[in-house]
PDB file of C-alpha atoms in Angstrom:
ATOM      1  CA  ASN A   1    -163.702 -93.961-208.796  1.00 69.00           C
ATOM      2  CA  ILE A   2    -166.598 -91.645-208.030  1.00 74.00           C
ATOM      3  CA  VAL A   3    -166.813 -90.976-204.302  1.00 75.00           C
ATOM      4  CA  THR A   4    -169.552 -88.324-204.274  1.00 77.00           C
ATOM      5  CA  VAL A   5    -172.414 -89.511-206.482  1.00 79.00           C
ATOM      6  CA  THR A   6    -173.814 -86.714-208.666  1.00 80.00           C
ATOM      7  CA  ASP A   7    -176.873 -87.008-210.910  1.00 82.00           C
ATOM      8  CA  GLY A   8    -175.963 -87.276-214.596  1.00 84.00           C
ATOM      9  CA  ILE A   9    -172.338 -88.326-214.043  1.00 83.00           C
ATOM     10  CA  LYS A  10    -171.616 -92.010-214.657  1.00 82.00           C
ATOM     11  CA  SER A  11    -167.847 -92.052-215.062  1.00 82.00           C
ATOM     12  CA  VAL A  12    -164.785 -89.849-215.187  1.00 78.00           C
ATOM     13  CA  ILE A  13    -161.757 -90.512-217.382  1.00 79.00           C
ATOM     14  CA  ASN A  14    -158.589 -88.499-216.903  1.00 77.00           C
ATOM     15  CA  ASN A  15    -156.471 -88.437-220.047  1.00 78.00           C
ATOM     16  CA  VAL A  16    -153.453 -87.116-218.126  1.00 76.00           C
ATOM     17  CA  GLY A  17    -152.277 -87.185-214.516  1.00 71.00           C
ATOM     18  CA  PHE A  18    -152.982 -84.351-212.122  1.00 69.00           C
ATOM     19  CA  THR A  19    -150.864 -81.216-212.431  1.00 69.00           C
ATOM     20  CA  SER A  20    -151.373 -80.065-208.844  1.00 65.00           C
ATOM     21  CA  LEU A  21    -152.808 -81.483-205.653  1.00 66.00           C
ATOM     22  CA  GLY A  22    -155.615 -79.767-203.800  1.00 67.00           C
ATOM     23  CA  VAL A  23    -154.903 -78.185-200.429  1.00 64.00           C
ATOM     24  CA  GLU A  24    -157.068 -78.995-197.407  1.00 68.00           C
ATOM     25  CA  GLN A  25    -158.690 -75.976-195.795  1.00 67.00           C
ATOM     26  CA  GLU A  26    -157.425 -77.263-192.454  1.00 69.00           C
ATOM     27  CA  SER A  27    -155.775 -80.411-191.156  1.00 70.00           C
ATOM     28  CA  ASN A  28    -157.615 -82.949-189.008  1.00 72.00           C
ATOM     29  CA  LEU A  29    -155.620 -81.790-185.984  1.00 70.00           C
ATOM     30  CA  ASP A  30    -156.511 -78.131-186.589  1.00 70.00           C
ATOM     31  CA  PHE A  31    -160.170 -79.109-187.014  1.00 72.00           C
ATOM     32  CA  MET A  32    -160.186 -81.050-183.734  1.00 71.00           C
ATOM     33  CA  LEU A  33    -158.571 -78.132-181.891  1.00 68.00           C
ATOM     34  CA  ARG A  34    -161.056 -75.655-183.403  1.00 65.00           C
ATOM     35  CA  ARG A  35    -163.981 -77.911-182.494  1.00 67.00           C
ATOM     36  CA  GLU A  36    -162.738 -78.268-178.919  1.00 65.00           C
ATOM     37  CA  ARG A  37    -162.426 -74.518-178.599  1.00 62.00           C
ATOM     38  CA  SER A  38    -165.841 -73.901-180.189  1.00 59.00           C
ATOM     39  CA  THR A  39    -167.545 -75.916-177.430  1.00 58.00           C
ATOM     40  CA  GLN A  40    -166.411 -73.212-175.014  1.00 51.00           C
ATOM     41  CA  ILE A  41    -168.910 -70.728-176.502  1.00 54.00           C
ATOM     42  CA  ALA A  42    -171.381 -71.470-173.686  1.00 55.00           C
ATOM     43  CA  ASN A  43    -168.621 -71.441-171.078  1.00 52.00           C
ATOM     44  CA  ASN A  44    -169.000 -69.200-168.029  1.00 56.00           C
ATOM     45  CA  ASN A  45    -165.363 -68.163-168.345  1.00 63.00           C
ATOM     46  CA  THR A  46    -165.342 -64.764-170.094  1.00 80.00           C
ATOM     47  CA  PHE A  47    -162.035 -65.219-171.892  1.00 88.00           C
ATOM     48  CA  ASP A  48    -162.847 -68.711-173.220  1.00 88.00           C
ATOM     49  CA  THR A  49    -166.269 -67.533-174.403  1.00 87.00           C
ATOM     50  CA  ILE A  50    -164.785 -64.547-176.258  1.00 91.00           C
ATOM     51  CA  VAL A  51    -162.106 -66.675-177.943  1.00 91.00           C
ATOM     52  CA  ALA A  52    -164.638 -69.360-178.947  1.00 89.00           C
ATOM     53  CA  ASN A  53    -167.042 -66.786-180.417  1.00 91.00           C
ATOM     54  CA  ILE A  54    -164.266 -65.016-182.320  1.00 93.00           C
ATOM     55  CA  LEU A  55    -163.043 -68.330-183.750  1.00 91.00           C
ATOM     56  CA  ASP A  56    -166.599 -68.902-184.982  1.00 89.00           C
ATOM     57  CA  LEU A  57    -166.532 -65.703-187.078  1.00 91.00           C
ATOM     58  CA  GLU A  58    -166.191 -65.928-190.838  1.00 90.00           C
ATOM     59  CA  GLY A  59    -162.618 -65.388-191.987  1.00 91.00           C
ATOM     60  CA  VAL A  60    -160.999 -65.891-188.578  1.00 92.00           C
ATOM     61  CA  THR A  61    -158.244 -68.501-188.748  1.00 89.00           C
ATOM     62  CA  ASP A  62    -156.786 -68.171-185.253  1.00 92.00           C
ATOM     63  CA  CYS A  63    -157.246 -66.339-181.955  1.00 93.00           C
ATOM     64  CA  SER A  64    -155.029 -66.277-178.892  1.00 91.00           C
ATOM     65  CA  GLY A  65    -154.085 -64.034-175.994  1.00 90.00           C
ATOM     66  CA  GLU A  66    -154.561 -63.897-172.257  1.00 91.00           C
ATOM     67  CA  GLU A  67    -156.799 -62.701-169.452  1.00 91.00           C
ATOM     68  CA  ASN A  68    -154.872 -61.082-166.613  1.00 90.00           C
ATOM     69  CA  ARG A  69    -156.926 -61.502-163.443  1.00 89.00           C
ATOM     70  CA  THR A  70    -154.088 -60.472-161.144  1.00 91.00           C
ATOM     71  CA  ASN A  71    -153.228 -57.071-159.707  1.00 93.00           C
ATOM     72  CA  GLU A  72    -149.867 -57.040-161.492  1.00 93.00           C
ATOM     73  CA  THR A  73    -148.917 -56.516-165.140  1.00 93.00           C
ATOM     74  CA  SER A  74    -148.315 -59.907-166.779  1.00 91.00           C
ATOM     75  CA  GLU A  75    -144.999 -60.998-168.304  1.00 90.00           C
ATOM     76  CA  ASN A  76    -146.582 -60.338-171.743  1.00 88.00           C
ATOM     77  CA  GLY A  77    -147.335 -56.728-170.751  1.00 89.00           C
ATOM     78  CA  THR A  78    -151.090 -57.148-170.195  1.00 92.00           C
ATOM     79  CA  PRO A  79    -152.257 -54.686-167.481  1.00 92.00           C
ATOM     80  CA  PRO A  80    -154.073 -55.964-164.370  1.00 92.00           C
ATOM     81  CA  HIS A  81    -157.685 -57.065-165.015  1.00 91.00           C
ATOM     82  CA  TYR A  82    -157.317 -56.632-168.781  1.00 93.00           C
ATOM     83  CA  LEU A  83    -157.943 -58.898-171.755  1.00 93.00           C
ATOM     84  CA  TRP A  84    -155.362 -59.086-174.526  1.00 94.00           C
ATOM     85  CA  LEU A  85    -156.424 -60.811-177.737  1.00 95.00           C
ATOM     86  CA  ILE A  86    -154.569 -61.472-180.989  1.00 96.00           C
ATOM     87  CA  VAL A  87    -156.852 -62.343-183.905  1.00 96.00           C
ATOM     88  CA  ASP A  88    -155.830 -63.562-187.350  1.00 94.00           C
ATOM     89  CA  GLY A  89    -158.450 -62.801-190.018  1.00 93.00           C
ATOM     90  CA  GLY A  90    -162.040 -61.638-189.698  1.00 93.00           C
ATOM     91  CA  SER A  91    -163.717 -58.233-189.526  1.00 94.00           C
ATOM     92  CA  ASN A  92    -162.495 -55.649-187.003  1.00 95.00           C
ATOM     93  CA  GLU A  93    -166.071 -54.596-186.253  1.00 95.00           C
ATOM     94  CA  GLU A  94    -167.339 -58.140-185.655  1.00 95.00           C
ATOM     95  CA  ILE A  95    -164.386 -58.944-183.421  1.00 95.00           C
ATOM     96  CA  ALA A  96    -164.936 -55.753-181.415  1.00 95.00           C
ATOM     97  CA  ASP A  97    -168.679 -56.559-181.098  1.00 94.00           C
ATOM     98  CA  ILE A  98    -167.904 -59.916-179.477  1.00 93.00           C
ATOM     99  CA  ILE A  99    -165.313 -58.454-177.122  1.00 93.00           C
ATOM    100  CA  TYR A 100    -167.616 -55.571-176.122  1.00 92.00           C
ATOM    101  CA  SER A 101    -170.543 -57.929-175.466  1.00 89.00           C
ATOM    102  CA  ASN A 102    -168.496 -60.183-173.187  1.00 88.00           C
ATOM    103  CA  ILE A 103    -165.803 -58.162-171.413  1.00 84.00           C
ATOM    104  CA  ALA A 104    -167.831 -57.881-168.169  1.00 76.00           C
ATOM    105  CA  GLY A 105    -166.003 -54.768-166.991  1.00 76.00           C
ATOM    106  CA  SER A 106    -162.483 -55.817-167.951  1.00 84.00           C
ATOM    107  CA  GLY A 107    -160.216 -53.497-169.891  1.00 90.00           C
ATOM    108  CA  THR A 108    -158.845 -54.451-173.290  1.00 93.00           C
ATOM    109  CA  SER A 109    -155.317 -54.164-174.649  1.00 93.00           C
ATOM    110  CA  GLY A 110    -153.901 -53.948-178.175  1.00 94.00           C
ATOM    111  CA  LYS A 111    -153.051 -51.656-181.090  1.00 95.00           C
ATOM    112  CA  VAL A 112    -156.304 -51.999-183.064  1.00 96.00           C
ATOM    113  CA  GLU A 113    -158.929 -49.603-181.693  1.00 95.00           C
ATOM    114  CA  ILE A 114    -162.652 -49.880-182.489  1.00 95.00           C
ATOM    115  CA  ASN A 115    -165.158 -47.628-180.708  1.00 94.00           C
ATOM    116  CA  LYS A 116    -168.516 -48.980-179.557  1.00 91.00           C
ATOM    117  CA  LEU A 117    -171.493 -46.993-178.301  1.00 87.00           C
ATOM    118  CA  ASN A 118    -172.876 -47.995-174.917  1.00 84.00           C
ATOM    119  CA  ILE A 119    -176.481 -47.519-173.783  1.00 83.00           C
ATOM    120  CA  ALA A 120    -175.652 -44.038-172.467  1.00 84.00           C
ATOM    121  CA  GLY A 121    -174.362 -43.029-175.902  1.00 84.00           C
ATOM    122  CA  GLN A 122    -170.719 -42.923-174.813  1.00 87.00           C
ATOM    123  CA  GLN A 123    -167.870 -44.189-176.971  1.00 90.00           C
ATOM    124  CA  VAL A 124    -166.196 -47.251-175.471  1.00 91.00           C
ATOM    125  CA  PRO A 125    -162.839 -48.084-177.107  1.00 94.00           C
ATOM    126  CA  ILE A 126    -162.194 -51.802-177.669  1.00 94.00           C
ATOM    127  CA  TYR A 127    -158.611 -52.864-178.281  1.00 95.00           C
ATOM    128  CA  PHE A 128    -157.055 -56.019-179.701  1.00 96.00           C
ATOM    129  CA  ASP A 129    -154.047 -56.980-181.805  1.00 96.00           C
ATOM    130  CA  ARG A 130    -153.340 -58.495-185.198  1.00 96.00           C
ATOM    131  CA  PRO A 131    -150.461 -60.961-185.582  1.00 93.00           C
ATOM    132  CA  THR A 132    -147.169 -59.980-187.154  1.00 89.00           C
ATOM    133  CA  ILE A 133    -146.368 -62.476-189.906  1.00 84.00           C
ATOM    134  CA  LYS A 134    -142.797 -63.760-189.602  1.00 85.00           C
ATOM    135  CA  PRO A 135    -141.421 -65.704-192.572  1.00 87.00           C
ATOM    136  CA  PHE A 136    -138.883 -68.446-191.984  1.00 90.00           C
ATOM    137  CA  TYR A 137    -136.693 -70.643-194.124  1.00 91.00           C
ATOM    138  CA  ILE A 138    -136.227 -74.386-194.304  1.00 92.00           C
ATOM    139  CA  LYS A 139    -133.514 -76.428-195.965  1.00 92.00           C
ATOM    140  CA  PHE A 140    -133.230 -80.176-196.497  1.00 91.00           C
ATOM    141  CA  ASP A 141    -131.631 -82.785-198.729  1.00 90.00           C
ATOM    142  CA  LEU A 142    -133.919 -84.856-200.959  1.00 88.00           C
ATOM    143  CA  LYS A 143    -132.934 -88.521-200.889  1.00 86.00           C
ATOM    144  CA  PRO A 144    -134.588 -90.795-203.521  1.00 84.00           C
ATOM    145  CA  LEU A 145    -135.502 -94.299-202.362  1.00 81.00           C
ATOM    146  CA  VAL A 146    -135.145 -95.697-205.878  1.00 76.00           C
ATOM    147  CA  ASP A 147    -133.803 -94.432-209.204  1.00 72.00           C
ATOM    148  CA  ILE A 148    -136.881 -92.439-210.256  1.00 62.00           C
ATOM    149  CA  GLY A 149    -135.164 -89.854-212.416  1.00 69.00           C
ATOM    150  CA  GLU A 150    -135.828 -86.165-211.897  1.00 76.00           C
ATOM    151  CA  ILE A 151    -138.051 -85.237-208.941  1.00 80.00           C
ATOM    152  CA  ASN A 152    -140.482 -82.337-209.334  1.00 83.00           C
ATOM    153  CA  GLN A 153    -138.854 -80.033-206.784  1.00 87.00           C
ATOM    154  CA  GLY A 154    -141.085 -77.112-207.767  1.00 89.00           C
ATOM    155  CA  GLN A 155    -144.200 -79.045-206.795  1.00 90.00           C
ATOM    156  CA  ILE A 156    -142.655 -80.032-203.469  1.00 90.00           C
ATOM    157  CA  LYS A 157    -141.724 -76.412-202.740  1.00 91.00           C
ATOM    158  CA  ASP A 158    -145.224 -75.183-203.647  1.00 92.00           C
ATOM    159  CA  TYR A 159    -146.839 -77.782-201.392  1.00 91.00           C
ATOM    160  CA  ILE A 160    -144.632 -76.941-198.420  1.00 91.00           C
ATOM    161  CA  GLY A 161    -145.088 -73.195-198.971  1.00 90.00           C
ATOM    162  CA  ASN A 162    -148.884 -73.571-198.951  1.00 89.00           C
ATOM    163  CA  ASN A 163    -149.146 -75.984-196.024  1.00 89.00           C
ATOM    164  CA  LEU A 164    -146.329 -75.323-193.555  1.00 89.00           C
ATOM    165  CA  ILE A 165    -148.016 -72.708-191.379  1.00 87.00           C
ATOM    166  CA  TYR A 166    -147.616 -72.266-187.633  1.00 87.00           C
ATOM    167  CA  LYS A 167    -150.463 -71.073-185.426  1.00 87.00           C
ATOM    168  CA  LEU A 168    -150.261 -68.127-183.014  1.00 88.00           C
ATOM    169  CA  GLY A 169    -147.778 -68.853-180.257  1.00 82.00           C
ATOM    170  CA  GLU A 170    -146.737 -72.191-181.766  1.00 85.00           C
ATOM    171  CA  ASP A 171    -143.035 -73.004-181.466  1.00 86.00           C
ATOM    172  CA  LEU A 172    -141.008 -73.248-184.665  1.00 85.00           C
ATOM    173  CA  GLU A 173    -139.908 -76.854-184.219  1.00 83.00           C
ATOM    174  CA  THR A 174    -138.848 -79.349-186.862  1.00 84.00           C
ATOM    175  CA  SER A 175    -141.352 -82.206-186.407  1.00 87.00           C
ATOM    176  CA  LYS A 176    -144.020 -80.229-188.273  1.00 89.00           C
ATOM    177  CA  VAL A 177    -141.479 -79.377-190.975  1.00 90.00           C
ATOM    178  CA  THR A 178    -140.578 -83.063-191.329  1.00 90.00           C
ATOM    179  CA  GLN A 179    -144.225 -84.034-191.749  1.00 90.00           C
ATOM    180  CA  GLU A 180    -144.992 -81.381-194.364  1.00 91.00           C
ATOM    181  CA  CYS A 181    -141.794 -82.242-196.268  1.00 90.00           C
ATOM    182  CA  ALA A 182    -142.979 -85.860-196.387  1.00 90.00           C
ATOM    183  CA  ASN A 183    -146.437 -84.760-197.554  1.00 90.00           C
ATOM    184  CA  GLY A 184    -144.896 -82.496-200.200  1.00 90.00           C
ATOM    185  CA  ILE A 185    -142.695 -85.291-201.508  1.00 88.00           C
ATOM    186  CA  GLU A 186    -145.716 -87.614-201.617  1.00 87.00           C
ATOM    187  CA  SER A 187    -147.658 -85.008-203.605  1.00 85.00           C
ATOM    188  CA  ALA A 188    -144.865 -85.104-206.219  1.00 83.00           C
ATOM    189  CA  GLY A 189    -144.939 -88.874-206.539  1.00 80.00           C
ATOM    190  CA  GLY A 190    -143.187 -90.031-203.372  1.00 76.00           C
ATOM    191  CA  ASP A 191    -140.285 -92.539-203.393  1.00 81.00           C
ATOM    192  CA  ALA A 192    -138.006 -90.076-201.594  1.00 85.00           C
ATOM    193  CA  PHE A 193    -137.520 -88.592-198.139  1.00 87.00           C
ATOM    194  CA  ALA A 194    -136.093 -85.474-196.517  1.00 89.00           C
ATOM    195  CA  LEU A 195    -132.713 -85.544-194.772  1.00 89.00           C
ATOM    196  CA  ASN A 196    -130.776 -82.957-192.701  1.00 91.00           C
ATOM    197  CA  ILE A 197    -133.725 -80.612-192.161  1.00 90.00           C
ATOM    198  CA  GLU A 198    -132.749 -77.128-190.965  1.00 90.00           C
ATOM    199  CA  VAL A 199    -134.999 -74.231-189.919  1.00 89.00           C
ATOM    200  CA  SER A 200    -134.037 -70.583-189.493  1.00 87.00           C
ATOM    201  CA  GLU A 201    -135.469 -67.086-189.435  1.00 83.00           C
TER     202      GLU A 201
END
Protein backbone atom coordinates (compact mmCIF):
# COMPACT_ATOMS: atom_id res chain seq x y z
CA ASN A 1 0.00 0.00 0.00
CA ILE A 2 1.38 3.38 -1.00
CA VAL A 3 1.68 5.64 2.03
CA THR A 4 3.49 8.61 0.46
CA VAL A 5 1.75 9.49 -2.80
CA THR A 6 4.22 10.28 -5.60
CA ASP A 7 3.29 11.55 -9.06
CA GLY A 8 3.56 8.85 -11.73
CA ILE A 9 3.49 5.89 -9.33
CA LYS A 10 0.19 3.99 -9.21
CA SER A 11 1.20 0.70 -7.63
CA VAL A 12 4.15 -1.27 -6.33
CA ILE A 13 4.49 -5.04 -6.62
CA ASN A 14 7.24 -6.84 -4.74
CA ASN A 15 8.11 -10.16 -6.35
CA VAL A 16 10.05 -11.28 -3.26
CA GLY A 17 10.02 -10.42 0.43
CA PHE A 18 12.37 -7.86 1.91
CA THR A 19 15.97 -8.90 2.49
CA SER A 20 16.67 -6.34 5.22
CA LEU A 21 14.67 -3.92 7.32
CA GLY A 22 15.42 -0.22 7.35
CA VAL A 23 16.87 1.35 10.48
CA GLU A 24 15.28 4.44 12.02
CA GLN A 25 17.62 7.40 12.35
CA GLU A 26 16.47 7.73 15.95
CA SER A 27 13.79 6.20 18.14
CA ASN A 28 10.69 8.11 19.23
CA LEU A 29 12.11 8.34 22.75
CA ASP A 30 15.43 9.75 21.50
CA PHE A 31 13.54 12.25 19.34
CA MET A 32 11.42 13.42 22.29
CA LEU A 33 14.51 13.83 24.47
CA ARG A 34 16.34 15.75 21.72
CA ARG A 35 13.31 17.99 21.18
CA GLU A 36 13.03 18.71 24.90
CA ARG A 37 16.69 19.63 25.05
CA SER A 38 16.49 21.77 21.90
CA THR A 39 13.88 24.03 23.54
CA GLN A 40 16.60 25.07 25.99
CA ILE A 41 18.42 27.02 23.25
CA ALA A 42 16.83 30.27 24.45
CA ASN A 43 17.40 29.36 28.10
CA ASN A 44 19.21 31.83 30.34
CA ASN A 45 21.21 28.98 31.85
CA THR A 46 24.62 28.99 30.11
CA PHE A 47 25.21 25.25 30.30
CA ASP A 48 21.74 24.29 29.01
CA THR A 49 22.04 26.80 26.16
CA ILE A 50 25.45 25.44 25.10
CA VAL A 51 24.26 21.82 25.19
CA ALA A 52 21.07 22.65 23.24
CA ASN A 53 23.01 24.56 20.56
CA ILE A 54 25.60 21.80 20.21
CA LEU A 55 22.86 19.17 19.86
CA ASP A 56 21.45 21.29 17.03
CA LEU A 57 24.70 21.03 15.03
CA GLU A 58 24.86 18.77 12.00
CA GLY A 59 26.43 15.41 12.81
CA VAL A 60 26.12 15.70 16.59
CA THR A 61 24.37 12.66 18.05
CA ASP A 62 24.81 13.34 21.76
CA CYS A 63 26.20 15.90 24.21
CA SER A 64 26.62 15.67 27.96
CA GLY A 65 28.80 16.98 30.76
CA GLU A 66 28.52 19.32 33.70
CA GLU A 67 28.85 22.90 34.87
CA ASN A 68 30.70 23.21 38.17
CA ARG A 69 29.51 26.40 39.86
CA THR A 70 31.08 25.53 43.21
CA ASN A 71 34.47 26.48 44.62
CA GLU A 72 35.54 22.83 44.81
CA THR A 73 36.58 20.34 42.13
CA SER A 74 33.61 18.09 41.29
CA GLU A 75 33.58 14.31 41.76
CA ASN A 76 34.05 14.03 37.96
CA GLY A 77 37.23 16.12 38.15
CA THR A 78 35.77 19.36 36.74
CA PRO A 79 37.62 22.36 38.28
CA PRO A 80 35.66 25.09 40.11
CA HIS A 81 33.68 27.41 37.80
CA TYR A 82 34.48 25.30 34.73
CA LEU A 83 32.37 23.68 32.03
CA TRP A 84 33.10 20.11 30.99
CA LEU A 85 31.40 18.87 27.83
CA ILE A 86 31.52 15.52 26.04
CA VAL A 87 30.29 15.66 22.44
CA ASP A 88 29.66 12.73 20.11
CA GLY A 89 29.89 13.71 16.43
CA GLY A 90 30.01 17.12 14.78
CA SER A 91 32.82 19.50 13.81
CA ASN A 92 35.43 20.49 16.40
CA GLU A 93 35.42 24.07 15.14
CA GLU A 94 31.63 24.46 15.27
CA ILE A 95 31.48 22.97 18.75
CA ALA A 96 34.24 25.31 19.95
CA ASP A 97 32.44 28.31 18.37
CA ILE A 98 29.30 27.59 20.41
CA ILE A 99 31.22 27.08 23.64
CA TYR A 100 33.29 30.25 23.10
CA SER A 101 30.19 32.33 22.34
CA ASN A 102 28.40 31.22 25.51
CA ILE A 103 30.93 30.47 28.25
CA ALA A 104 30.41 33.86 29.97
CA GLY A 105 33.80 33.81 31.68
CA SER A 106 33.81 30.16 32.74
CA GLY A 107 36.80 27.95 32.06
CA THR A 108 36.51 24.84 29.92
CA SER A 109 37.84 21.34 30.54
CA GLY A 110 38.70 18.44 28.23
CA LYS A 111 41.35 16.88 26.00
CA VAL A 112 40.30 18.43 22.67
CA GLU A 113 41.79 21.92 22.32
CA ILE A 114 40.58 24.48 19.76
CA ASN A 115 41.93 28.04 19.83
CA LYS A 116 39.64 31.00 19.20
CA LEU A 117 40.65 34.61 18.61
CA ASN A 118 39.05 37.20 20.88
CA ILE A 119 38.45 40.85 19.97
CA ALA A 120 41.92 41.78 21.26
CA GLY A 121 43.50 39.25 18.90
CA GLN A 122 44.50 36.86 21.69
CA GLN A 123 44.21 33.09 21.39
CA VAL A 124 41.61 31.67 23.76
CA PRO A 125 41.84 27.86 24.14
CA ILE A 126 38.49 26.05 24.26
CA TYR A 127 38.48 22.52 25.65
CA PHE A 128 35.98 19.68 25.47
CA ASP A 129 36.03 15.89 25.27
CA ARG A 130 35.03 13.17 22.84
CA PRO A 131 33.47 9.96 24.17
CA THR A 132 35.41 6.73 24.43
CA ILE A 133 33.45 4.00 22.67
CA LYS A 134 33.15 0.89 24.85
CA PRO A 135 31.88 -2.27 23.16
CA PHE A 136 29.89 -4.78 25.17
CA TYR A 137 28.54 -8.26 24.62
CA ILE A 138 25.08 -9.74 24.98
CA LYS A 139 23.98 -13.36 25.10
CA PHE A 140 20.50 -14.87 25.07
CA ASP A 141 18.60 -18.02 24.17
CA LEU A 142 16.16 -17.85 21.25
CA LYS A 143 12.91 -19.61 22.09
CA PRO A 144 10.48 -20.22 19.16
CA LEU A 145 6.78 -19.82 19.95
CA VAL A 146 5.80 -22.29 17.22
CA ASP A 147 7.64 -24.74 14.97
CA ILE A 148 8.80 -22.23 12.34
CA GLY A 149 11.91 -24.03 11.18
CA GLU A 150 15.23 -22.23 11.00
CA ILE A 151 15.30 -18.66 12.33
CA ASN A 152 17.46 -16.09 10.53
CA GLN A 153 19.91 -15.50 13.38
CA GLY A 154 22.19 -13.39 11.18
CA GLN A 155 19.42 -10.87 10.56
CA ILE A 156 18.63 -10.70 14.27
CA LYS A 157 22.30 -10.11 15.10
CA ASP A 158 22.61 -7.38 12.44
CA TYR A 159 19.51 -5.62 13.74
CA ILE A 160 20.68 -5.67 17.35
CA GLY A 161 24.20 -4.57 16.37
CA ASN A 162 22.81 -1.56 14.47
CA ASN A 163 20.20 -0.51 17.03
CA LEU A 164 21.40 -1.37 20.53
CA ILE A 165 23.29 1.83 21.34
CA TYR A 166 23.54 3.54 24.71
CA LYS A 167 23.75 7.31 25.06
CA LEU A 168 26.44 9.17 27.01
CA GLY A 169 26.20 8.36 30.69
CA GLU A 170 23.40 5.83 30.18
CA ASP A 171 23.59 2.75 32.39
CA LEU A 172 24.15 -0.61 30.71
CA GLU A 173 20.95 -2.25 31.92
CA THR A 174 19.04 -5.14 30.39
CA SER A 175 15.59 -3.63 29.71
CA LYS A 176 16.91 -1.88 26.60
CA VAL A 177 18.62 -5.10 25.52
CA THR A 178 15.35 -7.01 25.96
CA GLN A 179 13.47 -4.51 23.81
CA GLU A 180 16.01 -4.51 20.98
CA CYS A 181 16.19 -8.32 21.04
CA ALA A 182 12.41 -8.39 20.61
CA ASN A 183 12.62 -5.87 17.76
CA GLY A 184 15.41 -7.87 16.11
CA ILE A 185 13.42 -11.08 16.33
CA GLU A 186 10.39 -9.30 14.86
CA SER A 187 12.52 -8.03 11.97
CA ALA A 188 13.38 -11.67 11.17
CA GLY A 189 9.77 -12.79 11.14
CA GLY A 190 8.88 -12.91 14.83
CA ASP A 191 7.26 -15.97 16.49
CA ALA A 192 10.10 -16.25 19.01
CA PHE A 193 11.39 -14.48 22.10
CA ALA A 194 14.64 -13.97 23.99
CA LEU A 195 15.35 -15.86 27.21
CA ASN A 196 18.20 -15.68 29.78
CA ILE A 197 19.62 -12.37 28.56
CA GLU A 198 23.13 -11.61 29.82
CA VAL A 199 25.23 -8.46 29.35
CA SER A 200 28.95 -8.04 29.94
CA GLU A 201 31.92 -5.90 28.99
